[in-house]
XYZ file of N, CA and C in Angstrom:
432
model
N -0.190 -9.466 6.185
C -1.626 -8.161 5.480
C -3.069 -8.938 4.688
N -4.251 -9.054 5.704
C -5.091 -9.803 4.893
C -5.804 -7.936 4.546
N -7.552 -8.743 3.963
C -7.639 -8.035 3.289
C -8.879 -8.035 4.718
N -9.985 -7.348 4.968
C -10.367 -6.648 6.161
C -11.357 -6.481 6.022
N -13.354 -6.165 5.479
C -14.041 -5.208 5.813
C -14.469 -4.827 6.982
N -13.727 -5.223 8.556
C -14.677 -4.627 9.158
C -13.367 -2.619 8.161
N -12.195 -3.120 8.752
C -11.141 -1.979 8.583
C -11.686 -0.900 7.378
N -12.396 -1.887 6.235
C -13.103 -1.305 5.208
C -13.611 0.154 5.177
N -14.929 -0.414 5.792
C -15.730 -0.064 7.169
C -15.347 1.145 7.732
N -14.361 0.276 8.667
C -14.135 1.704 10.092
C -12.528 3.303 8.698
N -12.697 2.373 7.395
C -11.715 3.628 6.308
C -13.317 3.916 5.652
N -13.847 4.010 5.559
C -14.905 4.139 4.600
C -15.387 5.879 5.846
N -15.168 5.573 7.439
C -15.728 6.827 8.706
C -15.135 7.996 8.540
N -13.750 7.168 8.674
C -12.762 7.929 9.330
C -11.022 7.712 8.186
N -11.389 8.532 7.027
C -9.265 8.166 6.247
C -9.040 8.918 6.597
N -7.499 9.043 6.736
C -6.475 10.167 6.102
C -5.999 10.313 4.374
N -6.379 10.728 3.421
C -5.204 10.844 2.857
C -3.424 11.378 2.909
N -3.799 10.083 2.762
C -1.329 10.530 2.848
C -1.266 10.535 2.017
N -0.412 11.170 1.435
C -0.631 12.455 0.304
C 1.659 12.240 0.567
N 2.025 11.407 -0.725
C 3.197 11.227 -1.600
C 4.044 12.394 -1.461
N 4.954 12.180 -0.578
C 5.827 13.241 -1.102
C 6.969 13.439 -2.332
N 6.648 14.202 -3.140
C 7.803 14.134 -3.877
C 8.730 14.553 -4.275
N 10.588 14.382 -5.334
C 11.022 14.240 -4.797
C 11.879 15.109 -5.871
N 12.834 15.032 -6.098
C 13.447 16.944 -7.199
C 14.574 15.522 -7.606
N 14.200 14.956 -9.083
C 15.293 14.922 -9.527
C 17.127 14.749 -10.281
N 18.249 14.140 -9.828
C 19.387 14.418 -9.716
C 19.250 15.202 -11.055
N 19.727 16.349 -11.634
C 19.380 15.446 -13.433
C 21.550 15.929 -14.409
N 22.314 16.219 -12.005
C 23.493 17.043 -12.264
C 24.727 15.515 -12.691
N 24.412 14.658 -12.207
C 24.804 13.810 -11.923
C 24.832 12.953 -13.270
N 25.566 11.948 -12.655
C 25.133 10.951 -14.374
C 24.793 9.389 -13.019
N 24.770 9.139 -12.197
C 23.589 7.922 -11.227
C 22.258 8.582 -11.466
N 21.203 7.587 -12.207
C 20.000 7.788 -12.831
C 18.790 7.154 -11.232
N 18.314 8.173 -11.090
C 17.885 7.460 -10.415
C 17.996 8.463 -9.031
N 18.453 8.842 -8.608
C 19.329 10.062 -7.577
C 17.730 11.282 -7.576
N 17.852 11.891 -6.687
C 17.371 13.367 -6.486
C 16.683 13.964 -4.765
N 16.546 14.373 -4.414
C 16.510 15.458 -3.709
C 14.566 15.329 -3.146
N 15.042 16.063 -1.216
C 12.991 15.860 -0.606
C 14.046 17.273 0.190
N 13.173 17.795 0.412
C 13.203 18.860 1.078
C 12.610 18.521 2.163
N 13.108 18.179 3.752
C 12.164 17.724 4.592
C 11.464 18.675 5.136
N 10.390 18.941 5.466
C 8.556 19.265 5.208
C 8.558 19.135 7.421
N 7.461 20.723 8.120
C 7.686 19.876 9.133
C 6.658 19.065 9.788
N 7.223 18.340 10.842
C 6.198 16.837 11.315
C 7.035 15.218 9.860
N 7.564 15.903 9.107
C 8.668 14.327 9.063
C 9.816 14.536 9.640
N 9.311 13.078 9.335
C 10.883 12.472 10.382
C 11.362 10.994 9.181
N 12.401 11.155 9.670
C 13.412 10.039 8.692
C 12.647 8.849 8.577
N 11.467 8.080 9.655
C 11.924 7.056 9.018
C 9.910 7.117 8.260
N 9.447 8.235 8.734
C 8.813 8.888 7.281
C 8.563 8.840 5.691
N 10.001 9.163 5.946
C 10.784 9.629 4.348
C 11.290 8.895 3.605
N 12.143 8.137 5.113
C 12.382 6.551 4.012
C 11.098 5.130 3.337
N 10.005 5.383 4.679
C 9.387 4.777 3.794
C 8.846 5.067 2.731
N 8.311 5.884 2.996
C 7.009 7.266 1.398
C 8.203 6.436 0.453
N 10.025 6.878 0.388
C 11.516 6.570 -0.390
C 11.190 5.056 -0.655
N 10.603 4.251 -0.346
C 10.633 3.286 -0.925
C 12.646 2.120 -0.400
N 12.124 2.880 0.730
C 14.281 2.618 0.951
C 14.427 2.188 2.510
N 15.277 1.744 3.207
C 15.074 1.476 4.844
C 15.788 2.956 5.223
N 15.855 2.678 7.041
C 16.465 3.628 7.233
C 18.284 3.714 7.684
N 19.010 3.171 7.679
C 19.915 2.534 7.601
C 20.718 3.472 6.899
N 20.047 3.201 4.268
C 20.106 3.583 3.360
C 20.135 5.109 3.305
N 19.259 5.364 3.904
C 19.013 7.406 3.929
C 19.862 7.998 4.704
N 20.303 6.789 6.050
C 21.582 7.478 6.501
C 22.872 8.023 5.622
N 23.262 6.391 5.165
C 24.242 6.462 4.672
C 24.197 7.071 3.686
N 23.286 8.022 2.589
C 22.901 8.603 1.854
C 23.068 9.825 2.062
N 22.905 10.409 3.641
C 22.945 11.859 4.403
C 23.776 11.470 5.151
N 25.363 11.890 5.465
C 26.171 11.246 6.534
C 25.157 13.093 7.041
N 25.625 14.430 6.149
C 25.258 15.518 7.036
C 23.510 15.156 8.547
N 22.758 14.550 7.891
C 22.472 14.457 9.965
C 21.179 15.988 8.636
N 20.909 15.989 7.974
C 19.376 16.752 7.606
C 17.897 16.171 9.254
N 17.338 17.413 9.982
C 16.412 17.491 10.445
C 15.462 18.228 10.811
N 15.589 19.316 10.499
C 14.672 20.667 11.128
C 14.250 20.834 8.784
N 12.538 21.251 9.292
C 12.280 21.785 7.481
C 13.297 22.998 7.257
N 13.029 22.171 5.818
C 14.349 22.922 4.825
C 15.535 22.448 4.228
N 16.197 21.600 5.508
C 17.379 20.917 5.477
C 16.620 20.268 4.165
N 17.874 19.251 3.244
C 17.552 18.231 2.448
C 18.215 17.301 2.372
N 17.351 16.121 1.281
C 17.962 15.247 1.655
C 18.171 13.792 0.119
N 18.586 13.201 -0.298
C 19.184 12.978 -1.042
C 19.131 10.982 -0.650
N 18.356 11.613 -1.853
C 17.435 9.821 -1.766
C 17.475 9.217 -2.892
N 16.879 8.259 -3.286
C 16.340 8.002 -4.688
C 15.234 8.634 -4.827
N 14.554 8.789 -6.409
C 13.899 9.657 -6.645
C 12.436 8.735 -7.620
N 12.139 8.724 -7.313
C 10.771 7.709 -8.634
C 9.519 8.088 -8.157
N 9.306 8.540 -9.733
C 7.858 9.128 -9.527
C 6.683 8.048 -9.186
N 5.351 8.534 -7.955
C 4.849 7.079 -8.628
C 3.507 7.846 -8.615
N 2.600 7.508 -9.450
C 0.996 7.930 -9.418
C 0.191 8.063 -8.672
N 0.759 7.166 -7.935
C -0.624 5.617 -6.604
C -0.468 6.517 -5.560
N -2.039 6.873 -4.675
C -1.759 7.173 -2.775
C -2.937 6.201 -3.068
N -2.597 6.250 -1.694
C -3.567 5.890 -0.679
C -4.759 6.324 0.326
N -6.076 5.866 0.745
C -6.024 6.944 1.882
C -6.212 5.578 2.967
N -4.993 6.037 4.159
C -4.766 5.288 5.266
C -5.807 5.651 6.119
N -5.732 4.524 6.549
C -7.574 4.037 7.983
C -5.849 4.834 8.863
N -6.419 5.865 9.422
C -6.493 6.274 11.185
C -5.609 4.800 11.855
N -4.435 5.408 12.960
C -4.126 4.215 13.247
C -3.101 2.435 13.161
N -3.184 2.800 12.460
C -3.654 1.599 11.061
C -1.545 2.128 10.044
N -0.926 1.122 10.037
C 0.292 1.512 8.895
C -0.479 0.472 7.366
N -1.515 0.582 6.724
C -2.475 0.353 5.730
C -3.208 1.725 5.386
N -3.828 0.847 4.679
C -5.325 2.151 3.644
C -5.511 1.210 2.674
N -6.702 1.822 1.626
C -6.423 1.068 0.742
C -6.445 2.477 -0.161
N -6.860 1.358 -1.810
C -6.506 2.104 -2.565
C -7.475 1.147 -3.386
N -7.589 2.332 -4.922
C -9.072 1.980 -6.043
C -9.007 2.330 -7.017
N -8.252 0.587 -8.032
C -7.905 0.027 -9.499
C -8.502 1.318 -9.827
N -7.625 1.521 -11.216
C -7.988 2.191 -12.193
C -8.038 1.601 -13.207
N -8.504 1.718 -14.672
C -8.155 2.375 -15.375
C -6.661 1.728 -16.145
N -6.463 0.633 -16.707
C -4.617 0.708 -16.895
C -3.927 -0.250 -16.098
N -4.935 0.117 -14.725
C -3.455 -0.751 -13.377
C -3.067 -1.693 -13.868
N -2.054 -2.449 -13.343
C -0.990 -3.276 -13.380
C -0.863 -4.066 -12.249
N -0.753 -5.739 -11.248
C -0.713 -6.019 -9.685
C 0.692 -5.001 -9.483
N 1.711 -4.452 -10.552
C 2.360 -4.957 -9.964
C 3.418 -3.961 -9.802
N 2.553 -2.634 -10.878
C 3.214 -1.575 -10.671
C 3.087 -1.015 -9.887
N 0.592 -1.273 -9.648
C 0.951 -1.435 -7.677
C 1.117 -1.578 -7.069
N 1.854 -2.558 -6.376
C 3.059 -3.322 -6.073
C 4.265 -2.178 -5.258
N 4.782 -2.041 -6.989
C 5.922 -0.728 -6.918
C 5.157 0.111 -6.610
N 4.962 1.173 -6.695
C 4.043 2.470 -5.977
C 3.858 2.345 -4.773
N 3.702 0.785 -3.441
C 3.003 0.361 -2.875
C 4.419 0.076 -1.664
N 5.920 0.469 -2.503
C 6.934 -0.697 -1.440
C 6.377 -1.864 -1.228
N 5.622 -2.338 -2.192
C 5.506 -4.385 -1.981
C 5.568 -4.318 -3.141
N 5.626 -6.361 -2.999
C 5.337 -7.058 -4.252
C 4.069 -7.652 -4.183
N 3.571 -7.887 -5.472
C 2.708 -8.295 -6.074
C 2.470 -9.413 -4.857
N 2.981 -10.385 -5.018
C 2.832 -11.042 -3.851
C 1.930 -10.829 -2.743
N 2.488 -10.092 -1.948
C 1.559 -9.427 -0.816
C 0.492 -9.344 -1.584
N -0.180 -7.751 -2.473
C -0.431 -7.691 -2.086
C -1.737 -8.989 -2.694
N -2.224 -10.023 -3.478
C -3.013 -11.493 -3.547
C -2.422 -11.362 -2.268
N -1.469 -11.709 -1.013
C -2.112 -12.171 -0.294
C -3.125 -11.525 1.413
N -2.822 -9.982 1.001
C -3.701 -9.720 1.744
C -4.585 -9.367 1.726
N -5.318 -9.479 0.147
C -6.571 -9.323 -0.217
C -7.990 -9.966 -0.902
N -7.819 -10.755 0.680
C -8.556 -11.819 1.019
C -10.396 -11.762 0.498
N -10.608 -12.634 -0.311
C -12.129 -12.793 -1.300
C -12.008 -11.396 -2.901
N -10.841 -10.504 -2.894
C -10.521 -10.135 -4.042
C -9.661 -10.916 -4.654
N -9.401 -11.463 -6.009
C -8.879 -11.886 -7.522
C -8.411 -10.874 -7.647
N -6.690 -11.127 -7.957
C -6.108 -10.225 -7.611
C -4.681 -10.457 -8.955
N -5.538 -12.426 -8.912
C -5.079 -13.047 -10.138
C -5.669 -13.050 -11.268
N -7.100 -13.304 -11.747
C -7.400 -12.510 -12.729
C -7.743 -10.324 -13.493
N -6.939 -10.230 -14.545
C -7.902 -9.446 -14.733
C -8.957 -8.151 -13.518
N -6.905 -6.725 -13.086
C -7.953 -6.241 -12.189
C -8.982 -5.666 -13.084
N -9.028 -4.887 -12.381
C -11.013 -4.229 -12.113
C -11.269 -2.810 -11.552
N -11.352 -1.809 -13.248
C -11.231 -0.784 -12.172
C -13.324 -0.589 -10.959
N -12.753 0.260 -10.398
C -12.924 0.965 -8.947
C -13.461 -0.165 -7.623
N -12.283 -1.449 -8.552
C -12.407 -2.697 -7.135
C -11.751 -1.933 -6.055
N -11.489 -1.806 -5.030
C -10.819 -1.101 -3.334
C -10.330 -2.802 -3.069
N -8.109 -1.858 -2.641
C -7.735 -3.308 -2.243
C -6.768 -2.189 -1.713
N -6.364 -3.480 -0.684
C -6.223 -3.332 1.032
C -4.466 -3.446 0.170
N -3.816 -1.617 1.030
C -2.371 -1.563 0.828
C -1.466 -1.067 2.112
N 0.252 -1.117 1.654
C 0.874 -0.253 2.582
C 0.746 1.171 2.583
N 0.686 1.314 3.998
C 0.363 2.291 3.859
C 0.698 3.442 4.819
N 1.867 3.675 5.145
C 2.504 3.697 6.510
C 3.807 5.252 6.691
N 3.687 5.091 5.067
C 4.565 6.711 4.889
C 4.481 8.534 5.918
N 2.696 9.033 6.467
C 2.095 9.884 6.688
C 2.043 9.420 8.067
């Protein structure tokens, strides 16, 4: 993943916000981090897995009943994420604008990657120094 100024320019003309799916924590069980997601129109197993930072085989393992239509409930790892990306149509990536108080490791977690991938994918942006609010960076954004 490399930062591409052409991609950023394209993004400014034709972005689609990739709204994150949210889950409901499972408070009835001793397993921490588990929760539920209700399938919506247009959802696919791959999109759901990507949005919740898991793999298709893991999602299938957690859902042997095979939910497949809007209103069906998925069991999955449930972690709240506060960041979202502006996805570039036709790409599995988009951009995120750094906010006050952001840390690279937390940004990476929200986008299902690690800090080294973000550093390597943003050529021309020095993410090894303190983050500057307002800086736009390239991030994975493949869940919608």
